[in-house]
PDB file of C-alpha atoms in Angstrom:
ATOM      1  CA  UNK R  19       3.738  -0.892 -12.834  1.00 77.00           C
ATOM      2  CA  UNK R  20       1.797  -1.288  -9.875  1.00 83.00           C
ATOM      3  CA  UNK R  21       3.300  -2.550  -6.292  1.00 90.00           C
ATOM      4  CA  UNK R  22       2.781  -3.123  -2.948  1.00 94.00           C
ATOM      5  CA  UNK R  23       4.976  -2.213   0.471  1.00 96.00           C
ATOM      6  CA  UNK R  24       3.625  -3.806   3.368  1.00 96.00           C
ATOM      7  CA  UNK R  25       5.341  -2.160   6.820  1.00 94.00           C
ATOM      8  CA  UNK R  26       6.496  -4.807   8.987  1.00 93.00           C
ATOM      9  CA  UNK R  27       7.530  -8.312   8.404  1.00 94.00           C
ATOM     10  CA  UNK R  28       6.043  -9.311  12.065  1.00 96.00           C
ATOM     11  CA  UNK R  29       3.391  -7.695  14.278  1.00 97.00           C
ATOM     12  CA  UNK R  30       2.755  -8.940  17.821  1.00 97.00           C
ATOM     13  CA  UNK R  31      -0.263  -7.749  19.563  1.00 97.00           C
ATOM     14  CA  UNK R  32      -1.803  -8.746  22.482  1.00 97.00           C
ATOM     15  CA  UNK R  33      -5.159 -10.963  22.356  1.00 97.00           C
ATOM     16  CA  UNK R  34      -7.497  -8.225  23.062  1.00 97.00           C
ATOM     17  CA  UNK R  35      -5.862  -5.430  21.457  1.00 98.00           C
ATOM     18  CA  UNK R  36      -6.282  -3.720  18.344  1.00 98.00           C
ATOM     19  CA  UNK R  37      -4.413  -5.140  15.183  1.00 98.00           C
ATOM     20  CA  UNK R  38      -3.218  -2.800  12.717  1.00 98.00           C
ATOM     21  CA  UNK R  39      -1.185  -3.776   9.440  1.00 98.00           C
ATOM     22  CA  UNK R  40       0.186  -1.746   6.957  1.00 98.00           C
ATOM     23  CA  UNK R  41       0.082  -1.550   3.318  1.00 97.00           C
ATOM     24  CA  UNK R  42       0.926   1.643   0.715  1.00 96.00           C
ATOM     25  CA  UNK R  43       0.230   1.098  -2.597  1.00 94.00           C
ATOM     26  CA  UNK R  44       2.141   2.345  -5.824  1.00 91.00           C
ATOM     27  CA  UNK R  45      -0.750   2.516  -9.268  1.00 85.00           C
ATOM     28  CA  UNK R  46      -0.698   5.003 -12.160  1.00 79.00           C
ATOM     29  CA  UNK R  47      -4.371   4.315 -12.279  1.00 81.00           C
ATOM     30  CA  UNK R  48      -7.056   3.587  -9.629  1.00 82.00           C
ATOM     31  CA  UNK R  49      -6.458   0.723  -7.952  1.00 88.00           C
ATOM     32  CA  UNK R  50      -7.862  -2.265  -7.037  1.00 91.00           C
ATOM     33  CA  UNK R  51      -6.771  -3.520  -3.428  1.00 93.00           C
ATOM     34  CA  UNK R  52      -7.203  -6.657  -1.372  1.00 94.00           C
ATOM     35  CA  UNK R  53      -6.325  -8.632   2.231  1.00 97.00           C
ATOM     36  CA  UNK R  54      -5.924 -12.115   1.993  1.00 96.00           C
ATOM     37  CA  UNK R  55      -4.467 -14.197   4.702  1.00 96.00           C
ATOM     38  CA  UNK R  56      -2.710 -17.299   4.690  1.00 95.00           C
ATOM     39  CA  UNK R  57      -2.447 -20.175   7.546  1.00 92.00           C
ATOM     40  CA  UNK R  58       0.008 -22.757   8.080  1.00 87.00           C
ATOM     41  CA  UNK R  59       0.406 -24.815   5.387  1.00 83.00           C
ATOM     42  CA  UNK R  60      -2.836 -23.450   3.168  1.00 86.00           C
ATOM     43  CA  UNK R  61      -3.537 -21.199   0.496  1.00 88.00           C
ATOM     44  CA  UNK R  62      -4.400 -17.834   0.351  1.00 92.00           C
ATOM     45  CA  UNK R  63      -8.124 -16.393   1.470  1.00 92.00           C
ATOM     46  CA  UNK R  64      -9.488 -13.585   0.659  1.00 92.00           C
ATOM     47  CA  UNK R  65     -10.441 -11.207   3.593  1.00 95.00           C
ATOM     48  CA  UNK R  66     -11.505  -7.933   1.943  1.00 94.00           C
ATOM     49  CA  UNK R  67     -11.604  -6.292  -1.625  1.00 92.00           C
ATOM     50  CA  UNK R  68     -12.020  -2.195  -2.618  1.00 92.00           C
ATOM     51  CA  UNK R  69     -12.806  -2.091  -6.139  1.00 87.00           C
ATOM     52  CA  UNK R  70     -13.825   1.803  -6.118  1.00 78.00           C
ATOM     53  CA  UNK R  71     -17.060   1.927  -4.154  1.00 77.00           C
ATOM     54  CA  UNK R  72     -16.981   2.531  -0.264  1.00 85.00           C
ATOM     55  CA  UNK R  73     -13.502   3.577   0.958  1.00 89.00           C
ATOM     56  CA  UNK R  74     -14.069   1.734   4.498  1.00 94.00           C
ATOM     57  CA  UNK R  75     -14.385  -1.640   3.162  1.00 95.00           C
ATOM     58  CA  UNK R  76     -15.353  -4.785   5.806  1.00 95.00           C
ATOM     59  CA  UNK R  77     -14.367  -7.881   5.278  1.00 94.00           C
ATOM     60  CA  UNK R  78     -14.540 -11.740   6.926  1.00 93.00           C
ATOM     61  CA  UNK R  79     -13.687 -12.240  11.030  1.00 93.00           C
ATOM     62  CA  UNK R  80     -14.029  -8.943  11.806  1.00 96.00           C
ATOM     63  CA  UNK R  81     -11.620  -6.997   9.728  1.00 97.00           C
ATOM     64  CA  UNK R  82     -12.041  -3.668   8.045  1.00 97.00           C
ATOM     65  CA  UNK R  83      -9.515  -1.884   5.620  1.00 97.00           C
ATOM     66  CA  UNK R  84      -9.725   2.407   4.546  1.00 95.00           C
ATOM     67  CA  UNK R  85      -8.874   2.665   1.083  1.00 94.00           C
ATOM     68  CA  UNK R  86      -7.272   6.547   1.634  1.00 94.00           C
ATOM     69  CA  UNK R  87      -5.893   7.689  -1.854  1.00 91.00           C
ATOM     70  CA  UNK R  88      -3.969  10.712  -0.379  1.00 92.00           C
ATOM     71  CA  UNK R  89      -1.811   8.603   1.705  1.00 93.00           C
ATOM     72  CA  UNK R  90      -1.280   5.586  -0.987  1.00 94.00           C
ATOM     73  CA  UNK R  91      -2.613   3.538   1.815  1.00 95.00           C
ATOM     74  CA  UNK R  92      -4.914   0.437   2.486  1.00 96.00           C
ATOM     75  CA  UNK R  93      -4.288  -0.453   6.101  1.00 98.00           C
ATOM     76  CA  UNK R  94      -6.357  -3.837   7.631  1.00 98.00           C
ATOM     77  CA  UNK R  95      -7.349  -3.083  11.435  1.00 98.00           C
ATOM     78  CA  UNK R  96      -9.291  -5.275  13.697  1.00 98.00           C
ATOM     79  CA  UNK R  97     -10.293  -3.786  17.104  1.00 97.00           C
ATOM     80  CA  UNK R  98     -10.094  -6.432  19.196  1.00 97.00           C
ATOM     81  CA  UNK R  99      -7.143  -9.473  18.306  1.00 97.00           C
ATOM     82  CA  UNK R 100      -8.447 -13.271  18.706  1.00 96.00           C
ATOM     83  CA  UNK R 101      -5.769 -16.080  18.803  1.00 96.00           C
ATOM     84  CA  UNK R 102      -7.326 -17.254  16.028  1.00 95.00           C
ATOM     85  CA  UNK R 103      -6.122 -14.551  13.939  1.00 96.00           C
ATOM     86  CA  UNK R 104      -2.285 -15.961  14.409  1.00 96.00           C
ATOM     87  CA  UNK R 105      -1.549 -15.832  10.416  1.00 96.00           C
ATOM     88  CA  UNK R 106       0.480 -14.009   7.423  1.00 97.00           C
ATOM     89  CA  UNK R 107      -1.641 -11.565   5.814  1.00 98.00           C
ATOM     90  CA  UNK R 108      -1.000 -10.414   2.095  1.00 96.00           C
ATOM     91  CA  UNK R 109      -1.757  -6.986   0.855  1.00 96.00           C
ATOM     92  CA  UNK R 110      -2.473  -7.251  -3.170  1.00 94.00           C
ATOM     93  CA  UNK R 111      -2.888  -4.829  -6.091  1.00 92.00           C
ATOM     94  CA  UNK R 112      -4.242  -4.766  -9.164  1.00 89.00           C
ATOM     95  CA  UNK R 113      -5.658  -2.539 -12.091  1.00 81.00           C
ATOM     96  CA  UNK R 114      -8.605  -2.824 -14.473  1.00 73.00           C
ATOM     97  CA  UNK R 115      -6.667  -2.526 -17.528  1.00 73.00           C
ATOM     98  CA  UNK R 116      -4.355  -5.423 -16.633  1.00 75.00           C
ATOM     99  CA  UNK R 117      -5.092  -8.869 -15.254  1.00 77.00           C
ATOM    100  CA  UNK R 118      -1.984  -9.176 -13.391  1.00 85.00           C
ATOM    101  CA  UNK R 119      -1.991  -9.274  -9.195  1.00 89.00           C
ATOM    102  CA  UNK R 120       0.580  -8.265  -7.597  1.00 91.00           C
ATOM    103  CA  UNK R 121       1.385  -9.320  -3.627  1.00 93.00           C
ATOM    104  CA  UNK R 122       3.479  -7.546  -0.887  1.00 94.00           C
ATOM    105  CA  UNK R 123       5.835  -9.050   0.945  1.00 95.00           C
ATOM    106  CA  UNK R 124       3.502 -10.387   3.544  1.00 96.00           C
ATOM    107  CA  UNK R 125       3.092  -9.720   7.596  1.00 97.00           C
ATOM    108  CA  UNK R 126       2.963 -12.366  10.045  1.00 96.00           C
ATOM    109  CA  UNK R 127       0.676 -11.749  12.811  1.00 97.00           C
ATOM    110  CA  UNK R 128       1.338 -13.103  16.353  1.00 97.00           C
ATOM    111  CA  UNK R 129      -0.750 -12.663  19.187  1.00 97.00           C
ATOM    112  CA  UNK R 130       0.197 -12.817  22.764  1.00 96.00           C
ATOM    113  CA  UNK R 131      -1.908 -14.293  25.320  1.00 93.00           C
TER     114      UNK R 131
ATOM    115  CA  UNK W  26     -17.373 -27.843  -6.398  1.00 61.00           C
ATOM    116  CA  UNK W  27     -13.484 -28.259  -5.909  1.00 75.00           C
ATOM    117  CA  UNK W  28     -12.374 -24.708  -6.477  1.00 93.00           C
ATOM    118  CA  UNK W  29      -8.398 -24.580  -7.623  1.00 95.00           C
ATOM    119  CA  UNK W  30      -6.723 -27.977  -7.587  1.00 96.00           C
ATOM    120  CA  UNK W  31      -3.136 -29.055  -7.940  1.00 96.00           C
ATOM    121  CA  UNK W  32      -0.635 -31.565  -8.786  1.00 96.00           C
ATOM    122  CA  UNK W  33       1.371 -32.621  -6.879  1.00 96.00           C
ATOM    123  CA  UNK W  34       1.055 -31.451  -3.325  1.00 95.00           C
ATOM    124  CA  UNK W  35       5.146 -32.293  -2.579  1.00 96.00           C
ATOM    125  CA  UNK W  36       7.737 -32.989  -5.285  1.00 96.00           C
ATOM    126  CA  UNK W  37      11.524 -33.233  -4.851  1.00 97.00           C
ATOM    127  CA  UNK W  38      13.839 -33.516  -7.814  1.00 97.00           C
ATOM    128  CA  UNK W  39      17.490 -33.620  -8.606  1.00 97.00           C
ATOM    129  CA  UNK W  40      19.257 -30.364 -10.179  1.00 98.00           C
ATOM    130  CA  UNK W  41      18.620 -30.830 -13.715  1.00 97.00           C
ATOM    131  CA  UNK W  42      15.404 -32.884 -13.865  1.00 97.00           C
ATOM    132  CA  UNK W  43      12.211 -31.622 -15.540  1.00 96.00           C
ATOM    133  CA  UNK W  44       8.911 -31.576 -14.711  1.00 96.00           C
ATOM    134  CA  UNK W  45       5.553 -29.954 -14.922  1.00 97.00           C
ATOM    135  CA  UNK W  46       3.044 -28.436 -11.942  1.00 98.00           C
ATOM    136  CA  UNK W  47      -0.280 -29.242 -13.298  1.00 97.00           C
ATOM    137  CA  UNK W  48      -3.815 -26.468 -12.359  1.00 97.00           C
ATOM    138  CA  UNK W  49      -7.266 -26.952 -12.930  1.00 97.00           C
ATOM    139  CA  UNK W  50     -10.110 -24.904 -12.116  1.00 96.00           C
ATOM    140  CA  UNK W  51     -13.663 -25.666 -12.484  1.00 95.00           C
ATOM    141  CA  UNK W  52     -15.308 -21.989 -11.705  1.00 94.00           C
ATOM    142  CA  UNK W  53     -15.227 -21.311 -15.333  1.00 93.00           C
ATOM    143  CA  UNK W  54     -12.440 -18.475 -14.542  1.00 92.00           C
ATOM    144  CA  UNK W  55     -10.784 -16.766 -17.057  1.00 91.00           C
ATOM    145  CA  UNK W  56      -7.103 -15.638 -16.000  1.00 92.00           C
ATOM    146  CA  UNK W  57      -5.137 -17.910 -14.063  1.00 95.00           C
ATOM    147  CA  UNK W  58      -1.905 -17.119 -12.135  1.00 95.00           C
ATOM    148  CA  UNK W  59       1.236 -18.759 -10.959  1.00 97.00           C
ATOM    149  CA  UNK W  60       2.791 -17.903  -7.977  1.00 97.00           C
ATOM    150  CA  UNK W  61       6.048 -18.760  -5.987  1.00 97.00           C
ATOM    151  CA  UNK W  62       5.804 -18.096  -2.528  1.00 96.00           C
ATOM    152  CA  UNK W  63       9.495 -18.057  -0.468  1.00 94.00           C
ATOM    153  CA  UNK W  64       9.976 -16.706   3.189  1.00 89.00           C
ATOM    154  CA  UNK W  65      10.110 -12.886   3.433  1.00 87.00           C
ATOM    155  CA  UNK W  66       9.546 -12.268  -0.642  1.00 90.00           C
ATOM    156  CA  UNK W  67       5.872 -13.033  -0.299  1.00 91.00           C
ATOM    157  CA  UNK W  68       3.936 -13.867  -3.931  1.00 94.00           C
ATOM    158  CA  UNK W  69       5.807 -13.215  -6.645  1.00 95.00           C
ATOM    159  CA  UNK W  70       4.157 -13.851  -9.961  1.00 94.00           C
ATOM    160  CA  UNK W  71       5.840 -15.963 -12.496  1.00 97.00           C
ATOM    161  CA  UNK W  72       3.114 -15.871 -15.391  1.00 96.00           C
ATOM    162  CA  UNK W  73      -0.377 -15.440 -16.034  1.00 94.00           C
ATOM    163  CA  UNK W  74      -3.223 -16.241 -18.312  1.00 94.00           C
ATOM    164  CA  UNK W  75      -5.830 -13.928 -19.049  1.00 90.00           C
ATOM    165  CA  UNK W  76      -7.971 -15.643 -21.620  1.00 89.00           C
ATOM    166  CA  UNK W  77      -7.694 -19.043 -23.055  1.00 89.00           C
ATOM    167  CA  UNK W  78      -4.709 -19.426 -25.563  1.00 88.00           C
ATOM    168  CA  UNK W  79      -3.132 -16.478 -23.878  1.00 92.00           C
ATOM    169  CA  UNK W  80       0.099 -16.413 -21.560  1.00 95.00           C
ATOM    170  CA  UNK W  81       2.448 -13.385 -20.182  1.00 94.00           C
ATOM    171  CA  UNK W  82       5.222 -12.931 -17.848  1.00 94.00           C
ATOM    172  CA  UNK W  83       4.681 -11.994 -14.435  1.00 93.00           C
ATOM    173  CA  UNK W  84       7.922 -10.972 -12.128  1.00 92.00           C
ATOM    174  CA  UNK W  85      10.066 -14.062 -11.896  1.00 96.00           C
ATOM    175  CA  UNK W  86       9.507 -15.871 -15.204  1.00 97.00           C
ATOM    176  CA  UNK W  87      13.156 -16.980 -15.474  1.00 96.00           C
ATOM    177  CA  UNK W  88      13.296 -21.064 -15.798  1.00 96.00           C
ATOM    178  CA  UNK W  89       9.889 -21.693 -15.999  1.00 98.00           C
ATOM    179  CA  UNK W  90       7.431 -22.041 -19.598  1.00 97.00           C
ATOM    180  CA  UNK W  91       3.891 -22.210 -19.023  1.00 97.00           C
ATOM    181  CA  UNK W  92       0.864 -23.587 -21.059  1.00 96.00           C
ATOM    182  CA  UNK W  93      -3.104 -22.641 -20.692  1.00 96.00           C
ATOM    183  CA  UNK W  94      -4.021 -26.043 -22.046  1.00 86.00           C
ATOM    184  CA  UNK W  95      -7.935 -24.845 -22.428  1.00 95.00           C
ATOM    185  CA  UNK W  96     -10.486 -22.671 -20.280  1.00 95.00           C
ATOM    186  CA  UNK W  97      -9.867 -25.307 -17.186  1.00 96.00           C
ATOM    187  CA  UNK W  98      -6.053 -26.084 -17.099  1.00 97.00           C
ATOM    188  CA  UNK W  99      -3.040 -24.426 -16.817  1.00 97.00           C
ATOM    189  CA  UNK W 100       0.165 -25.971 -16.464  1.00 97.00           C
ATOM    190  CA  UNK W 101       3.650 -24.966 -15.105  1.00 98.00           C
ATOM    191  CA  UNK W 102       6.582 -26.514 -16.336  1.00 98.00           C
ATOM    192  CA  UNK W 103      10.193 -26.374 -15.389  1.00 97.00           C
ATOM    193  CA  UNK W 104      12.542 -27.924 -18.124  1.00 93.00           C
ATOM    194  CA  UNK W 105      16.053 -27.523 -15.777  1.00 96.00           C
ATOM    195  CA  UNK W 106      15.014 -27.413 -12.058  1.00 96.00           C
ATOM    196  CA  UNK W 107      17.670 -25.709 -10.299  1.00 97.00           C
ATOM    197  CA  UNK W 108      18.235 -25.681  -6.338  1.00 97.00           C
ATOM    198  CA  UNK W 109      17.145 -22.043  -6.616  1.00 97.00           C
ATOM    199  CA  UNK W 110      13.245 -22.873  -7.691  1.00 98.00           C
ATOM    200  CA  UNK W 111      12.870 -24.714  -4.353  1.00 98.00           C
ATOM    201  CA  UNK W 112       9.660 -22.916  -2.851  1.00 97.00           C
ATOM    202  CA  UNK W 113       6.169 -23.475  -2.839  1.00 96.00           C
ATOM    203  CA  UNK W 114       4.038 -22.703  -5.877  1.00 98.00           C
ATOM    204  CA  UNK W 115       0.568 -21.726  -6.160  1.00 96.00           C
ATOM    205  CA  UNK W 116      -2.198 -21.203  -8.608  1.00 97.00           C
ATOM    206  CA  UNK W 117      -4.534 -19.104  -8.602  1.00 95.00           C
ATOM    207  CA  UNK W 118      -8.057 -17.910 -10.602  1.00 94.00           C
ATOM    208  CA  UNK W 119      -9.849 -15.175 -11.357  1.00 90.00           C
ATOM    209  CA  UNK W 120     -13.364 -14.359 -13.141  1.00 82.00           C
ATOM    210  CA  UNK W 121     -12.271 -10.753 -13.153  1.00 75.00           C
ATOM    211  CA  UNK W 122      -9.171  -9.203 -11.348  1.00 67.00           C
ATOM    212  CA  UNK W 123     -11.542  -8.558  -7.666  1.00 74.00           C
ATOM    213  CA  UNK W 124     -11.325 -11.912  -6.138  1.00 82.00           C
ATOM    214  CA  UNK W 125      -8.448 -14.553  -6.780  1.00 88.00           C
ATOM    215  CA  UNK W 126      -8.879 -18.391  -6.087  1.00 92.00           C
ATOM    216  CA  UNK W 127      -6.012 -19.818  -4.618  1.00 93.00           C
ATOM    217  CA  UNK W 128      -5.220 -23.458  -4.538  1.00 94.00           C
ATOM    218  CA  UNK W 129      -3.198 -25.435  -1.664  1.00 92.00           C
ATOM    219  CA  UNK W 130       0.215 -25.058  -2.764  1.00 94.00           C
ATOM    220  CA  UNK W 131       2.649 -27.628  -4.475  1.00 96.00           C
ATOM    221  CA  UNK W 132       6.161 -27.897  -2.181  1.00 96.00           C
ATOM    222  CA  UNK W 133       8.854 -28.101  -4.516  1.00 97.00           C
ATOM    223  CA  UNK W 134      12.371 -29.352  -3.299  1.00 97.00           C
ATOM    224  CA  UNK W 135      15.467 -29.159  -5.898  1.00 97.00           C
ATOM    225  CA  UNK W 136      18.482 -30.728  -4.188  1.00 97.00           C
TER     226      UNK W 136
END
């Protein structure tokens, strides 16, 4: 069955600095992999998919994800953090065979002034 | 075009009490999801709907029955709340499994 591990409950970066949040994937088949983030008291939005094309996928406000297969991993980066982009963000999985989406854990994102 | 809606946005019910979490979706989606979301445990789905007339199990389907009414609805229902199935619940829909459609969330509070 196919899960998610995301590293890190809470991140704190500076505003400025570069984000970087973790996810490794578990998937007997390829996978498909997505970012959504969630703000206070909303629902969840997608930021970025991989569905087997381009490993270095870009996705809404600035964010980018590498899907890297030898390393299980599908890690969201931003270069430089905005305060805007105080949220949780969700690492998801999913497979082409089964309609089921499965979320990590989630990883709350603070950033300092 | 109003995306994932549902009913009600806050409920709070005494242990024992029944009642059902209603979804609609008017993207013309086939699967749709329900989630519980608690702090630290992220999503954790309780059952899904691939196809009209179809339900499974997801993770945490313990307490809960679902129904897929038709294409647009799918329902939630929990026959014996219990203070554990306080959380927040949401629903979700997909066309295929790339891009899932959330909706805002129902609070549920079992005291």
């Amino acid at each position: 069955a196919q899960s998610v591990t995301q590293l890190g409950s809470h991140v704190s970066v500076s505003e400025g600095a570069l984000v970087l949040l973790r996810c490794n994937y578990s998937s007997s088949v390829p996978p498909y992999l997505f970012w959504y983030v969630q703000y206070p008291n909303q629902g969840l939005q997608l930021l970025l998919k991989y569905t087997s094309a381009a490993t270095l996928v870009k996705g809404i406000n600035g964010f980018e994800a590498e899907f890297k297969k030898s390393e299980t991993s599908f890690h969201l980066t931003k270069p430089s953090a905005h305060m805007s982009d105080a949220a949780e963000y969700f690492c998801a999985v999913s497979e082409w065979r089964d309609d089921k989406i499965i979320f990590g854990k989630g990883t709350r994102l603070h950033i300092l002034p | 075009n109003a995306g994932v809606t549902q009913t009600p946005k806050f409920q709070v019910l005494k242990t024992g009490q029944s009642m059902t979490l209603q979804c609609a979706q008017d993207m013309n989606h086939n699967s749709m999801y329900w989630y519980r979301q608690d702090p630290g445990m992220g999503l954790r789905l309780i059952y899904y709907s691939a196809s009209e007339g179809t339900t499974d199990k997801g993770e945490v389907p313990n307490g809960y029955n679902v129904s897929r009414l038709n294409k647009r609805e799918f329902s939630l229902r929990l026959e014996s709340a219990a203070p554990s199935q306080t959380s927040v619940y949401f629903c979700a829909s997909t066309r295929t499994v790339t891009e899932a459609f959330f909706g805002q969330g129902t609070r549920l509070t079992v005291v």
